[in-house]
């Protein structure tokens, strides 16, 4: 049985690898390490079908080192230890460490990740992990601190077109057919930047066409995919489009829309932790100070889902979804931290004013550390006006309250304390 087109077209050399120029283009960081013949452990984070597995295989081939693969879906702690033992036995003096590639590392449990730590730290293996989820949430901190993190991007239109033309011209089966890519918009749209999905769609359309001359049009692609709704996986464009629609429905205060997209995710087998995390983010970013209880409820829903699992977990998710969608909205905290980060980026490491510095030693006190600091609790209403920003920024405003009942109260309090500063 022939391999799928996506597997047949998997590049074997870095020069044939399409996309991710920021990592593997001339002079890019990963390219330099690979060309130098030595790499450190790293994690590749990006959407499906952008070349994470392919890149790991190319690196192993280029460095001529043993390459072991584990899938976090099917492997346990014993499998991890067995592979590490094999790697230890296959390591020769001065040889580059064997590479251990773990696909979907975000699905590894804490104990599985713990079992990797020693081998990664001692260089028994060089770990390359691949994940579609934010490693900050899914990878334990000790392991994350031992790995570089590289972010892969969805493939651009030019990359996808190059893939299509390469497949039509060079694939062992397709090159013998007369295939004309008359229209490609539908294939690109359905692929969502996912190379594997794009090649699956091309193969599906070609196989369905019995003509000797195959002319691919948008209409033909849409028709074929509608007849085969499961012909392309749900983990690429659909995954990201539906979570986008879900969050935008909450932000837009439409509980019906939010529940509908929640149901689509539940029915489609989405990871409940993925949904719960997005609710926590939305509670902070979109509801924020207009209703601080939203974050508490979203966190509670996250905890409940982790405790009770499916199918009952859909109920606290639905409760949080409706609560967030019907809550008043504010992104003032979100905008505030972005304003602060922009200011820090523009002004660099400004010195902390002396009166705000800690003074644990006699010398520091003599230098004026902590001098003139006023302890707020010693004053009426637990407030005394003083400067908390660096001298160069003392007149800057960063956070701006928005026009909702909760933040109007906050603004009034700030004006009562600070006067004109918060009237702007």
Tab-separated table of C-alpha atoms in Angstrom:
chain	number	residue	atom	x	y	z
A	1	UNK	CA	0.000	0.000	0.000
A	2	UNK	CA	1.389	3.392	-1.032
A	3	UNK	CA	2.301	5.915	1.630
A	4	UNK	CA	0.107	9.037	1.868
A	5	UNK	CA	1.264	11.926	-0.298
A	6	UNK	CA	2.246	13.996	2.753
A	7	UNK	CA	4.614	11.235	3.861
A	8	UNK	CA	6.048	10.720	0.389
A	9	UNK	CA	6.786	14.453	0.117
A	10	UNK	CA	8.429	14.742	3.528
A	11	UNK	CA	11.787	16.480	2.894
A	12	UNK	CA	15.011	14.682	3.821
A	13	UNK	CA	17.359	17.675	3.707
A	14	UNK	CA	17.269	21.138	5.225
A	15	UNK	CA	17.609	22.719	1.776
A	16	UNK	CA	14.291	21.078	0.790
A	17	UNK	CA	12.507	22.176	3.966
A	18	UNK	CA	9.822	24.772	3.271
A	19	UNK	CA	8.949	27.581	5.684
A	20	UNK	CA	10.284	28.650	9.107
A	21	UNK	CA	13.024	30.829	7.604
A	22	UNK	CA	13.301	32.663	10.939
A	23	UNK	CA	14.677	29.416	12.403
A	24	UNK	CA	16.365	27.525	9.549
A	25	UNK	CA	17.045	30.162	6.896
A	26	UNK	CA	20.576	31.302	6.159
A	27	UNK	CA	22.092	32.732	9.328
A	28	UNK	CA	19.086	31.786	11.516
A	29	UNK	CA	19.695	30.377	14.990
A	30	UNK	CA	18.747	26.732	14.420
A	31	UNK	CA	20.510	26.649	11.076
A	32	UNK	CA	23.727	27.838	12.719
A	33	UNK	CA	23.537	25.129	15.392
A	34	UNK	CA	22.818	22.396	12.866
A	35	UNK	CA	25.620	23.531	10.549
A	36	UNK	CA	27.989	23.618	13.539
A	37	UNK	CA	27.108	19.987	14.242
A	38	UNK	CA	25.971	20.467	17.833
A	39	UNK	CA	22.523	21.213	19.185
A	40	UNK	CA	21.077	21.588	22.656
A	41	UNK	CA	17.689	20.306	23.792
A	42	UNK	CA	14.749	22.331	22.542
A	43	UNK	CA	10.983	22.364	22.162
A	44	UNK	CA	9.201	23.244	18.921
A	45	UNK	CA	5.876	24.985	19.511
A	46	UNK	CA	3.513	25.599	16.648
A	47	UNK	CA	0.247	24.573	14.969
A	48	UNK	CA	-0.133	21.176	13.282
A	49	UNK	CA	1.446	20.505	9.914
A	50	UNK	CA	4.182	23.141	9.947
A	51	UNK	CA	7.157	20.774	9.974
A	52	UNK	CA	8.011	19.999	13.603
A	53	UNK	CA	8.529	16.251	13.135
A	54	UNK	CA	10.210	16.734	9.771
A	55	UNK	CA	12.675	19.223	11.222
A	56	UNK	CA	13.629	16.826	14.018
A	57	UNK	CA	14.242	14.000	11.530
A	58	UNK	CA	16.334	16.213	9.253
A	59	UNK	CA	18.474	17.289	12.214
A	60	UNK	CA	19.093	13.702	13.289
A	61	UNK	CA	20.048	12.716	9.733
A	62	UNK	CA	22.320	15.730	9.329
A	63	UNK	CA	24.116	15.066	12.629
A	64	UNK	CA	24.346	11.308	11.944
A	65	UNK	CA	23.222	10.363	15.442
A	66	UNK	CA	20.745	7.729	16.721
A	67	UNK	CA	17.173	8.996	16.615
A	68	UNK	CA	14.470	7.742	18.958
A	69	UNK	CA	10.823	8.688	18.750
A	70	UNK	CA	8.138	8.521	21.396
A	71	UNK	CA	4.518	9.571	21.115
A	72	UNK	CA	3.116	11.063	24.300
A	73	UNK	CA	-0.255	9.562	23.394
A	74	UNK	CA	0.903	5.932	23.529
A	75	UNK	CA	4.069	5.948	25.674
A	76	UNK	CA	4.367	5.543	29.443
A	77	UNK	CA	7.143	6.133	31.975
A	78	UNK	CA	8.553	2.644	31.264
A	79	UNK	CA	8.858	3.466	27.551
A	80	UNK	CA	10.727	6.662	28.396
A	81	UNK	CA	13.164	4.813	30.669
A	82	UNK	CA	13.701	2.046	28.091
A	83	UNK	CA	14.583	4.574	25.395
A	84	UNK	CA	16.924	6.459	27.718
A	85	UNK	CA	18.707	3.192	28.575
A	86	UNK	CA	19.089	2.379	24.854
A	87	UNK	CA	20.470	5.857	24.237
A	88	UNK	CA	22.934	5.472	27.088
A	89	UNK	CA	24.167	2.155	25.680
A	90	UNK	CA	24.464	3.564	22.143
A	91	UNK	CA	26.466	6.604	23.175
A	92	UNK	CA	30.148	6.441	22.394
A	93	UNK	CA	32.939	8.648	23.654
A	94	UNK	CA	32.796	12.148	22.138
A	95	UNK	CA	29.843	11.186	19.970
A	96	UNK	CA	26.900	13.573	19.729
A	97	UNK	CA	24.114	12.570	22.110
A	98	UNK	CA	21.317	10.506	20.571
A	99	UNK	CA	18.209	12.546	19.830
A	100	UNK	CA	14.956	11.700	21.573
A	101	UNK	CA	11.988	13.190	19.722
A	102	UNK	CA	8.731	13.352	21.667
A	103	UNK	CA	5.685	14.259	19.637
A	104	UNK	CA	2.819	15.962	21.475
A	105	UNK	CA	4.984	16.397	24.569
A	106	UNK	CA	2.157	18.466	26.102
A	107	UNK	CA	0.287	15.190	26.632
A	108	UNK	CA	3.060	13.734	28.816
A	109	UNK	CA	2.122	13.531	32.492
A	110	UNK	CA	4.267	15.158	35.176
A	111	UNK	CA	5.789	11.790	36.104
A	112	UNK	CA	6.660	11.072	32.474
A	113	UNK	CA	8.316	14.476	32.142
A	114	UNK	CA	10.125	13.984	35.461
A	115	UNK	CA	11.600	10.736	34.124
A	116	UNK	CA	13.283	12.737	31.325
A	117	UNK	CA	15.004	15.311	33.515
A	118	UNK	CA	18.141	13.439	34.515
A	119	UNK	CA	18.902	12.189	31.007
A	120	UNK	CA	18.454	15.649	29.487
A	121	UNK	CA	20.516	17.342	32.195
A	122	UNK	CA	23.418	14.858	31.870
A	123	UNK	CA	23.369	14.879	28.084
A	124	UNK	CA	22.410	11.202	27.773
A	125	UNK	CA	19.889	12.363	25.169
A	126	UNK	CA	19.230	15.590	23.341
A	127	UNK	CA	15.514	16.185	23.688
A	128	UNK	CA	13.453	17.610	20.860
A	129	UNK	CA	9.847	18.043	21.898
A	130	UNK	CA	6.970	19.053	19.650
A	131	UNK	CA	3.772	20.633	20.904
A	132	UNK	CA	0.746	22.494	19.606
A	133	UNK	CA	0.037	23.857	23.088
A	134	UNK	CA	1.743	26.627	25.028
A	135	UNK	CA	4.658	24.897	26.817
A	136	UNK	CA	4.314	27.305	29.747
A	137	UNK	CA	1.071	25.530	30.629
A	138	UNK	CA	1.960	21.976	29.677
A	139	UNK	CA	5.680	21.371	30.273
A	140	UNK	CA	7.020	21.231	33.829
A	141	UNK	CA	9.270	24.147	34.731
A	142	UNK	CA	12.470	22.107	35.432
A	143	UNK	CA	12.265	20.511	31.983
A	144	UNK	CA	11.340	23.764	30.252
A	145	UNK	CA	14.323	25.501	31.859
A	146	UNK	CA	16.649	22.908	30.310
A	147	UNK	CA	15.329	23.445	26.797
A	148	UNK	CA	15.345	26.279	24.311
A	149	UNK	CA	11.913	27.157	22.945
A	150	UNK	CA	11.422	27.794	19.232
A	151	UNK	CA	8.085	28.962	17.842
A	152	UNK	CA	7.047	27.698	14.413
A	153	UNK	CA	4.563	29.680	12.333
A	154	UNK	CA	1.727	28.618	10.070
A	155	UNK	CA	3.000	28.323	6.526
A	156	UNK	CA	2.563	31.388	4.307
A	157	UNK	CA	0.676	31.322	1.011
A	158	UNK	CA	3.950	31.237	-0.965
A	159	UNK	CA	5.150	28.233	1.075
A	160	UNK	CA	1.910	26.339	0.480
A	161	UNK	CA	1.932	27.038	-3.249
A	162	UNK	CA	5.521	25.818	-3.416
A	163	UNK	CA	4.442	22.593	-1.684
A	164	UNK	CA	1.605	22.077	-4.169
A	165	UNK	CA	3.770	22.618	-7.227
A	166	UNK	CA	6.520	20.394	-5.808
A	167	UNK	CA	4.011	17.600	-5.210
A	168	UNK	CA	2.478	17.831	-8.673
A	169	UNK	CA	5.888	17.951	-10.368
A	170	UNK	CA	7.973	15.592	-8.257
A	171	UNK	CA	5.801	13.022	-6.473
A	172	UNK	CA	6.400	9.530	-7.841
A	173	UNK	CA	2.692	9.053	-8.646
A	174	UNK	CA	1.386	12.552	-9.336
A	175	UNK	CA	4.116	13.508	-11.809
A	176	UNK	CA	2.805	10.869	-14.251
A	177	UNK	CA	-0.650	12.490	-14.250
A	178	UNK	CA	-1.600	15.633	-16.148
A	179	UNK	CA	-2.573	17.909	-13.267
A	180	UNK	CA	-3.322	21.603	-13.720
A	181	UNK	CA	-3.617	23.746	-10.593
A	182	UNK	CA	-6.070	26.160	-12.183
A	183	UNK	CA	-7.362	27.503	-8.862
A	184	UNK	CA	-5.806	27.040	-5.426
A	185	UNK	CA	-7.686	29.432	-3.108
A	186	UNK	CA	-9.993	26.731	-1.704
A	187	UNK	CA	-7.139	24.322	-0.964
A	188	UNK	CA	-5.149	27.053	0.741
A	189	UNK	CA	-8.169	28.179	2.745
A	190	UNK	CA	-9.053	24.684	3.953
A	191	UNK	CA	-5.438	23.876	4.764
A	192	UNK	CA	-5.147	26.707	7.297
A	193	UNK	CA	-1.355	26.838	6.898
A	194	UNK	CA	-1.061	23.082	7.549
A	195	UNK	CA	1.188	21.370	4.977
A	196	UNK	CA	-0.022	17.875	5.819
A	197	UNK	CA	-3.662	18.867	5.446
A	198	UNK	CA	-2.936	20.652	2.165
A	199	UNK	CA	-1.307	17.572	0.649
A	200	UNK	CA	-4.110	15.349	1.987
A	201	UNK	CA	-6.646	17.578	0.222
A	202	UNK	CA	-4.667	17.519	-3.024
A	203	UNK	CA	-4.433	13.736	-2.898
A	204	UNK	CA	-8.141	13.400	-2.124
A	205	UNK	CA	-9.168	15.589	-5.056
A	206	UNK	CA	-6.803	13.876	-7.494
A	207	UNK	CA	-7.932	10.372	-6.480
A	208	UNK	CA	-11.580	11.346	-6.968
A	209	UNK	CA	-10.984	12.532	-10.526
A	210	UNK	CA	-11.083	9.847	-13.202
A	211	UNK	CA	-10.238	12.175	-16.087
A	212	UNK	CA	-6.901	11.778	-17.827
A	213	UNK	CA	-6.382	15.533	-17.576
A	214	UNK	CA	-7.075	16.702	-14.003
A	215	UNK	CA	-7.955	20.378	-13.673
A	216	UNK	CA	-8.199	21.460	-10.045
A	217	UNK	CA	-10.660	24.272	-9.350
A	218	UNK	CA	-12.022	25.795	-6.159
A	219	UNK	CA	-15.473	24.381	-6.938
A	220	UNK	CA	-14.098	20.864	-7.317
A	221	UNK	CA	-12.189	21.114	-4.000
A	222	UNK	CA	-15.214	22.400	-2.060
A	223	UNK	CA	-17.479	19.745	-3.569
A	224	UNK	CA	-15.072	16.937	-2.745
A	225	UNK	CA	-14.511	18.066	0.835
A	226	UNK	CA	-18.236	18.447	1.465
A	227	UNK	CA	-18.707	14.858	0.354
A	228	UNK	CA	-15.906	13.796	2.713
A	229	UNK	CA	-16.168	16.060	5.785
A	230	UNK	CA	-13.686	13.910	7.714
A	231	UNK	CA	-11.148	13.762	4.914
A	232	UNK	CA	-9.006	16.382	6.574
A	233	UNK	CA	-8.191	16.396	10.293
A	234	UNK	CA	-9.851	18.754	12.735
A	235	UNK	CA	-6.634	19.785	14.462
A	236	UNK	CA	-5.556	22.471	12.042
A	237	UNK	CA	-7.674	25.335	10.702
A	238	UNK	CA	-10.946	24.077	12.188
A	239	UNK	CA	-9.389	23.792	15.641
A	240	UNK	CA	-8.134	27.377	15.599
A	241	UNK	CA	-11.174	28.842	13.822
A	242	UNK	CA	-13.639	27.361	16.311
A	243	UNK	CA	-11.741	28.496	19.404
A	244	UNK	CA	-11.504	31.930	17.781
A	245	UNK	CA	-15.267	31.992	17.199
A	246	UNK	CA	-15.821	30.837	20.798
A	247	UNK	CA	-13.693	33.598	22.342
A	248	UNK	CA	-15.107	36.269	20.031
A	249	UNK	CA	-18.660	35.224	20.952
A	250	UNK	CA	-17.809	35.631	24.654
A	251	UNK	CA	-16.141	38.980	23.973
A	252	UNK	CA	-19.172	40.042	21.953
A	253	UNK	CA	-21.568	39.150	24.832
A	254	UNK	CA	-23.462	36.468	22.872
A	255	UNK	CA	-24.105	33.450	25.132
A	256	UNK	CA	-25.916	31.575	22.334
A	257	UNK	CA	-22.972	31.837	19.977
A	258	UNK	CA	-20.514	30.962	22.749
A	259	UNK	CA	-22.483	27.846	23.751
A	260	UNK	CA	-22.794	26.757	20.125
A	261	UNK	CA	-19.017	26.894	19.568
A	262	UNK	CA	-18.458	25.224	22.939
A	263	UNK	CA	-20.730	22.391	21.790
A	264	UNK	CA	-18.783	22.099	18.535
A	265	UNK	CA	-15.577	21.668	20.522
A	266	UNK	CA	-17.136	19.156	22.929
A	267	UNK	CA	-18.609	17.155	20.059
A	268	UNK	CA	-15.345	17.301	18.134
A	269	UNK	CA	-13.364	15.777	20.988
A	270	UNK	CA	-11.434	18.911	21.960
A	271	UNK	CA	-9.198	18.649	25.031
A	272	UNK	CA	-11.284	20.055	27.946
A	273	UNK	CA	-8.149	21.586	29.513
A	274	UNK	CA	-7.621	23.568	26.292
A	275	UNK	CA	-11.158	25.001	26.533
A	276	UNK	CA	-10.822	25.732	30.259
A	277	UNK	CA	-7.532	27.591	29.772
A	278	UNK	CA	-9.114	29.789	27.112
A	279	UNK	CA	-11.926	30.651	29.523
A	280	UNK	CA	-9.386	31.729	32.152
A	281	UNK	CA	-7.596	33.887	29.581
A	282	UNK	CA	-10.867	35.420	28.374
A	283	UNK	CA	-11.935	36.183	31.945
A	284	UNK	CA	-8.737	38.199	32.425
A	285	UNK	CA	-8.462	39.757	28.982
A	286	UNK	CA	-12.071	40.510	28.037
A	287	UNK	CA	-14.060	40.784	31.283
A	288	UNK	CA	-11.265	41.906	33.564
A	289	UNK	CA	-12.001	44.576	36.147
A	290	UNK	CA	-15.578	45.065	34.940
A	291	UNK	CA	-16.357	41.867	36.847
A	292	UNK	CA	-13.382	40.426	38.781
A	293	UNK	CA	-15.494	37.423	39.827
A	294	UNK	CA	-15.271	36.160	36.240
A	295	UNK	CA	-11.678	35.058	36.773
A	296	UNK	CA	-12.627	33.257	39.989
A	297	UNK	CA	-15.448	31.388	38.234
A	298	UNK	CA	-13.285	30.506	35.220
A	299	UNK	CA	-10.597	29.128	37.554
A	300	UNK	CA	-13.219	27.168	39.472
A	301	UNK	CA	-14.527	25.712	36.193
A	302	UNK	CA	-10.969	24.688	35.263
A	303	UNK	CA	-10.536	22.915	38.618
A	304	UNK	CA	-13.935	21.231	38.337
A	305	UNK	CA	-13.241	19.890	34.857
A	306	UNK	CA	-9.895	18.476	35.994
A	307	UNK	CA	-11.628	16.738	38.915
A	308	UNK	CA	-14.708	15.301	37.214
A	309	UNK	CA	-13.633	14.841	33.582
A	310	UNK	CA	-15.978	14.073	30.700
A	311	UNK	CA	-18.872	14.065	30.034
A	312	UNK	CA	-19.992	15.996	33.138
A	313	UNK	CA	-17.129	18.491	32.673
A	314	UNK	CA	-19.148	20.124	29.903
A	315	UNK	CA	-21.517	21.536	32.561
A	316	UNK	CA	-19.065	23.749	34.522
A	317	UNK	CA	-17.555	24.790	31.173
A	318	UNK	CA	-21.016	25.819	29.995
A	319	UNK	CA	-21.696	27.682	33.252
A	320	UNK	CA	-18.456	29.632	32.961
A	321	UNK	CA	-19.082	30.294	29.265
A	322	UNK	CA	-22.527	31.809	29.874
A	323	UNK	CA	-21.270	33.808	32.867
A	324	UNK	CA	-18.388	35.282	30.897
A	325	UNK	CA	-20.509	36.002	27.826
A	326	UNK	CA	-23.158	37.824	29.861
A	327	UNK	CA	-20.701	39.761	32.049
A	328	UNK	CA	-19.824	43.423	31.462
A	329	UNK	CA	-16.572	43.709	29.530
A	330	UNK	CA	-13.280	45.536	30.070
A	331	UNK	CA	-9.783	45.073	28.688
A	332	UNK	CA	-8.201	47.837	30.756
A	333	UNK	CA	-5.868	45.453	32.627
A	334	UNK	CA	-4.866	43.804	29.333
A	335	UNK	CA	-4.178	47.182	27.749
A	336	UNK	CA	-2.445	48.364	30.915
A	337	UNK	CA	0.158	45.590	30.938
A	338	UNK	CA	0.717	46.063	27.188
A	339	UNK	CA	1.253	49.795	27.751
A	340	UNK	CA	3.697	49.034	30.562
A	341	UNK	CA	5.621	46.517	28.438
A	342	UNK	CA	5.849	49.005	25.585
A	343	UNK	CA	7.124	51.655	27.995
A	344	UNK	CA	9.741	49.288	29.402
A	345	UNK	CA	10.816	48.394	25.873
A	346	UNK	CA	11.247	52.072	25.012
A	347	UNK	CA	13.010	53.161	28.207
A	348	UNK	CA	15.019	50.111	29.282
A	349	UNK	CA	16.205	49.393	32.826
A	350	UNK	CA	15.562	52.672	34.591
A	351	UNK	CA	16.863	52.839	38.184
A	352	UNK	CA	14.483	52.225	41.060
A	353	UNK	CA	13.995	55.459	43.061
A	354	UNK	CA	16.045	55.350	46.268
A	355	UNK	CA	13.057	55.623	48.589
A	356	UNK	CA	11.556	52.423	47.057
A	357	UNK	CA	14.713	50.330	47.410
A	358	UNK	CA	15.159	47.692	50.063
A	359	UNK	CA	17.817	48.450	52.707
A	360	UNK	CA	18.811	45.217	54.468
A	361	UNK	CA	22.367	46.394	55.302
A	362	UNK	CA	23.836	49.373	57.132
A	363	UNK	CA	25.760	50.462	54.036
A	364	UNK	CA	22.592	50.553	51.982
A	365	UNK	CA	20.930	52.720	54.586
A	366	UNK	CA	23.911	55.062	54.555
A	367	UNK	CA	23.559	55.293	50.754
A	368	UNK	CA	19.960	56.417	51.152
A	369	UNK	CA	18.198	53.193	50.263
A	370	UNK	CA	14.668	53.321	51.626
A	371	UNK	CA	15.093	56.880	52.928
A	372	UNK	CA	11.945	59.021	52.806
A	373	UNK	CA	9.722	56.035	51.985
A	374	UNK	CA	6.311	56.575	53.577
A	375	UNK	CA	4.536	53.515	54.974
A	376	UNK	CA	0.987	53.840	53.631
A	377	UNK	CA	-0.676	52.123	56.591
A	378	UNK	CA	0.608	54.816	58.917
A	379	UNK	CA	-1.555	57.436	57.225
A	380	UNK	CA	-5.253	58.206	57.073
A	381	UNK	CA	-7.169	55.929	54.696
A	382	UNK	CA	-3.929	53.905	54.343
A	383	UNK	CA	-2.676	56.295	51.675
A	384	UNK	CA	-0.036	58.981	51.306
A	385	UNK	CA	0.918	60.508	47.976
A	386	UNK	CA	4.437	59.625	46.870
A	387	UNK	CA	6.289	58.623	43.691
A	388	UNK	CA	6.266	54.976	42.589
A	389	UNK	CA	7.561	55.249	39.012
A	390	UNK	CA	11.183	55.933	38.001
A	391	UNK	CA	12.075	59.627	37.952
A	392	UNK	CA	12.033	59.804	34.144
A	393	UNK	CA	8.479	58.402	34.026
A	394	UNK	CA	6.950	59.974	37.115
A	395	UNK	CA	4.294	61.839	35.117
A	396	UNK	CA	3.325	58.917	32.850
A	397	UNK	CA	-0.067	57.215	32.912
A	398	UNK	CA	-0.229	53.499	32.125
A	399	UNK	CA	-3.596	52.168	33.282
A	400	UNK	CA	-6.829	53.833	32.178
A	401	UNK	CA	-10.153	52.792	33.726
A	402	UNK	CA	-12.988	52.086	31.306
A	403	UNK	CA	-16.639	53.084	31.330
A	404	UNK	CA	-18.329	50.328	33.331
A	405	UNK	CA	-19.898	50.387	36.784
A	406	UNK	CA	-17.024	48.644	38.544
A	407	UNK	CA	-14.251	50.741	37.012
A	408	UNK	CA	-16.139	53.999	37.413
A	409	UNK	CA	-16.005	53.275	41.159
A	410	UNK	CA	-12.286	52.504	40.885
A	411	UNK	CA	-11.694	55.726	38.947
A	412	UNK	CA	-13.560	57.772	41.538
A	413	UNK	CA	-11.411	56.265	44.281
A	414	UNK	CA	-8.207	56.987	42.351
A	415	UNK	CA	-9.295	60.617	41.825
A	416	UNK	CA	-10.107	60.900	45.526
A	417	UNK	CA	-6.577	59.666	46.355
A	418	UNK	CA	-4.477	61.148	43.548
A	419	UNK	CA	-6.517	64.095	42.326
A	420	UNK	CA	-5.764	65.477	38.845
A	421	UNK	CA	-3.486	62.585	37.854
A	422	UNK	CA	-6.421	60.209	37.320
A	423	UNK	CA	-8.788	62.761	35.784
A	424	UNK	CA	-6.969	62.484	32.431
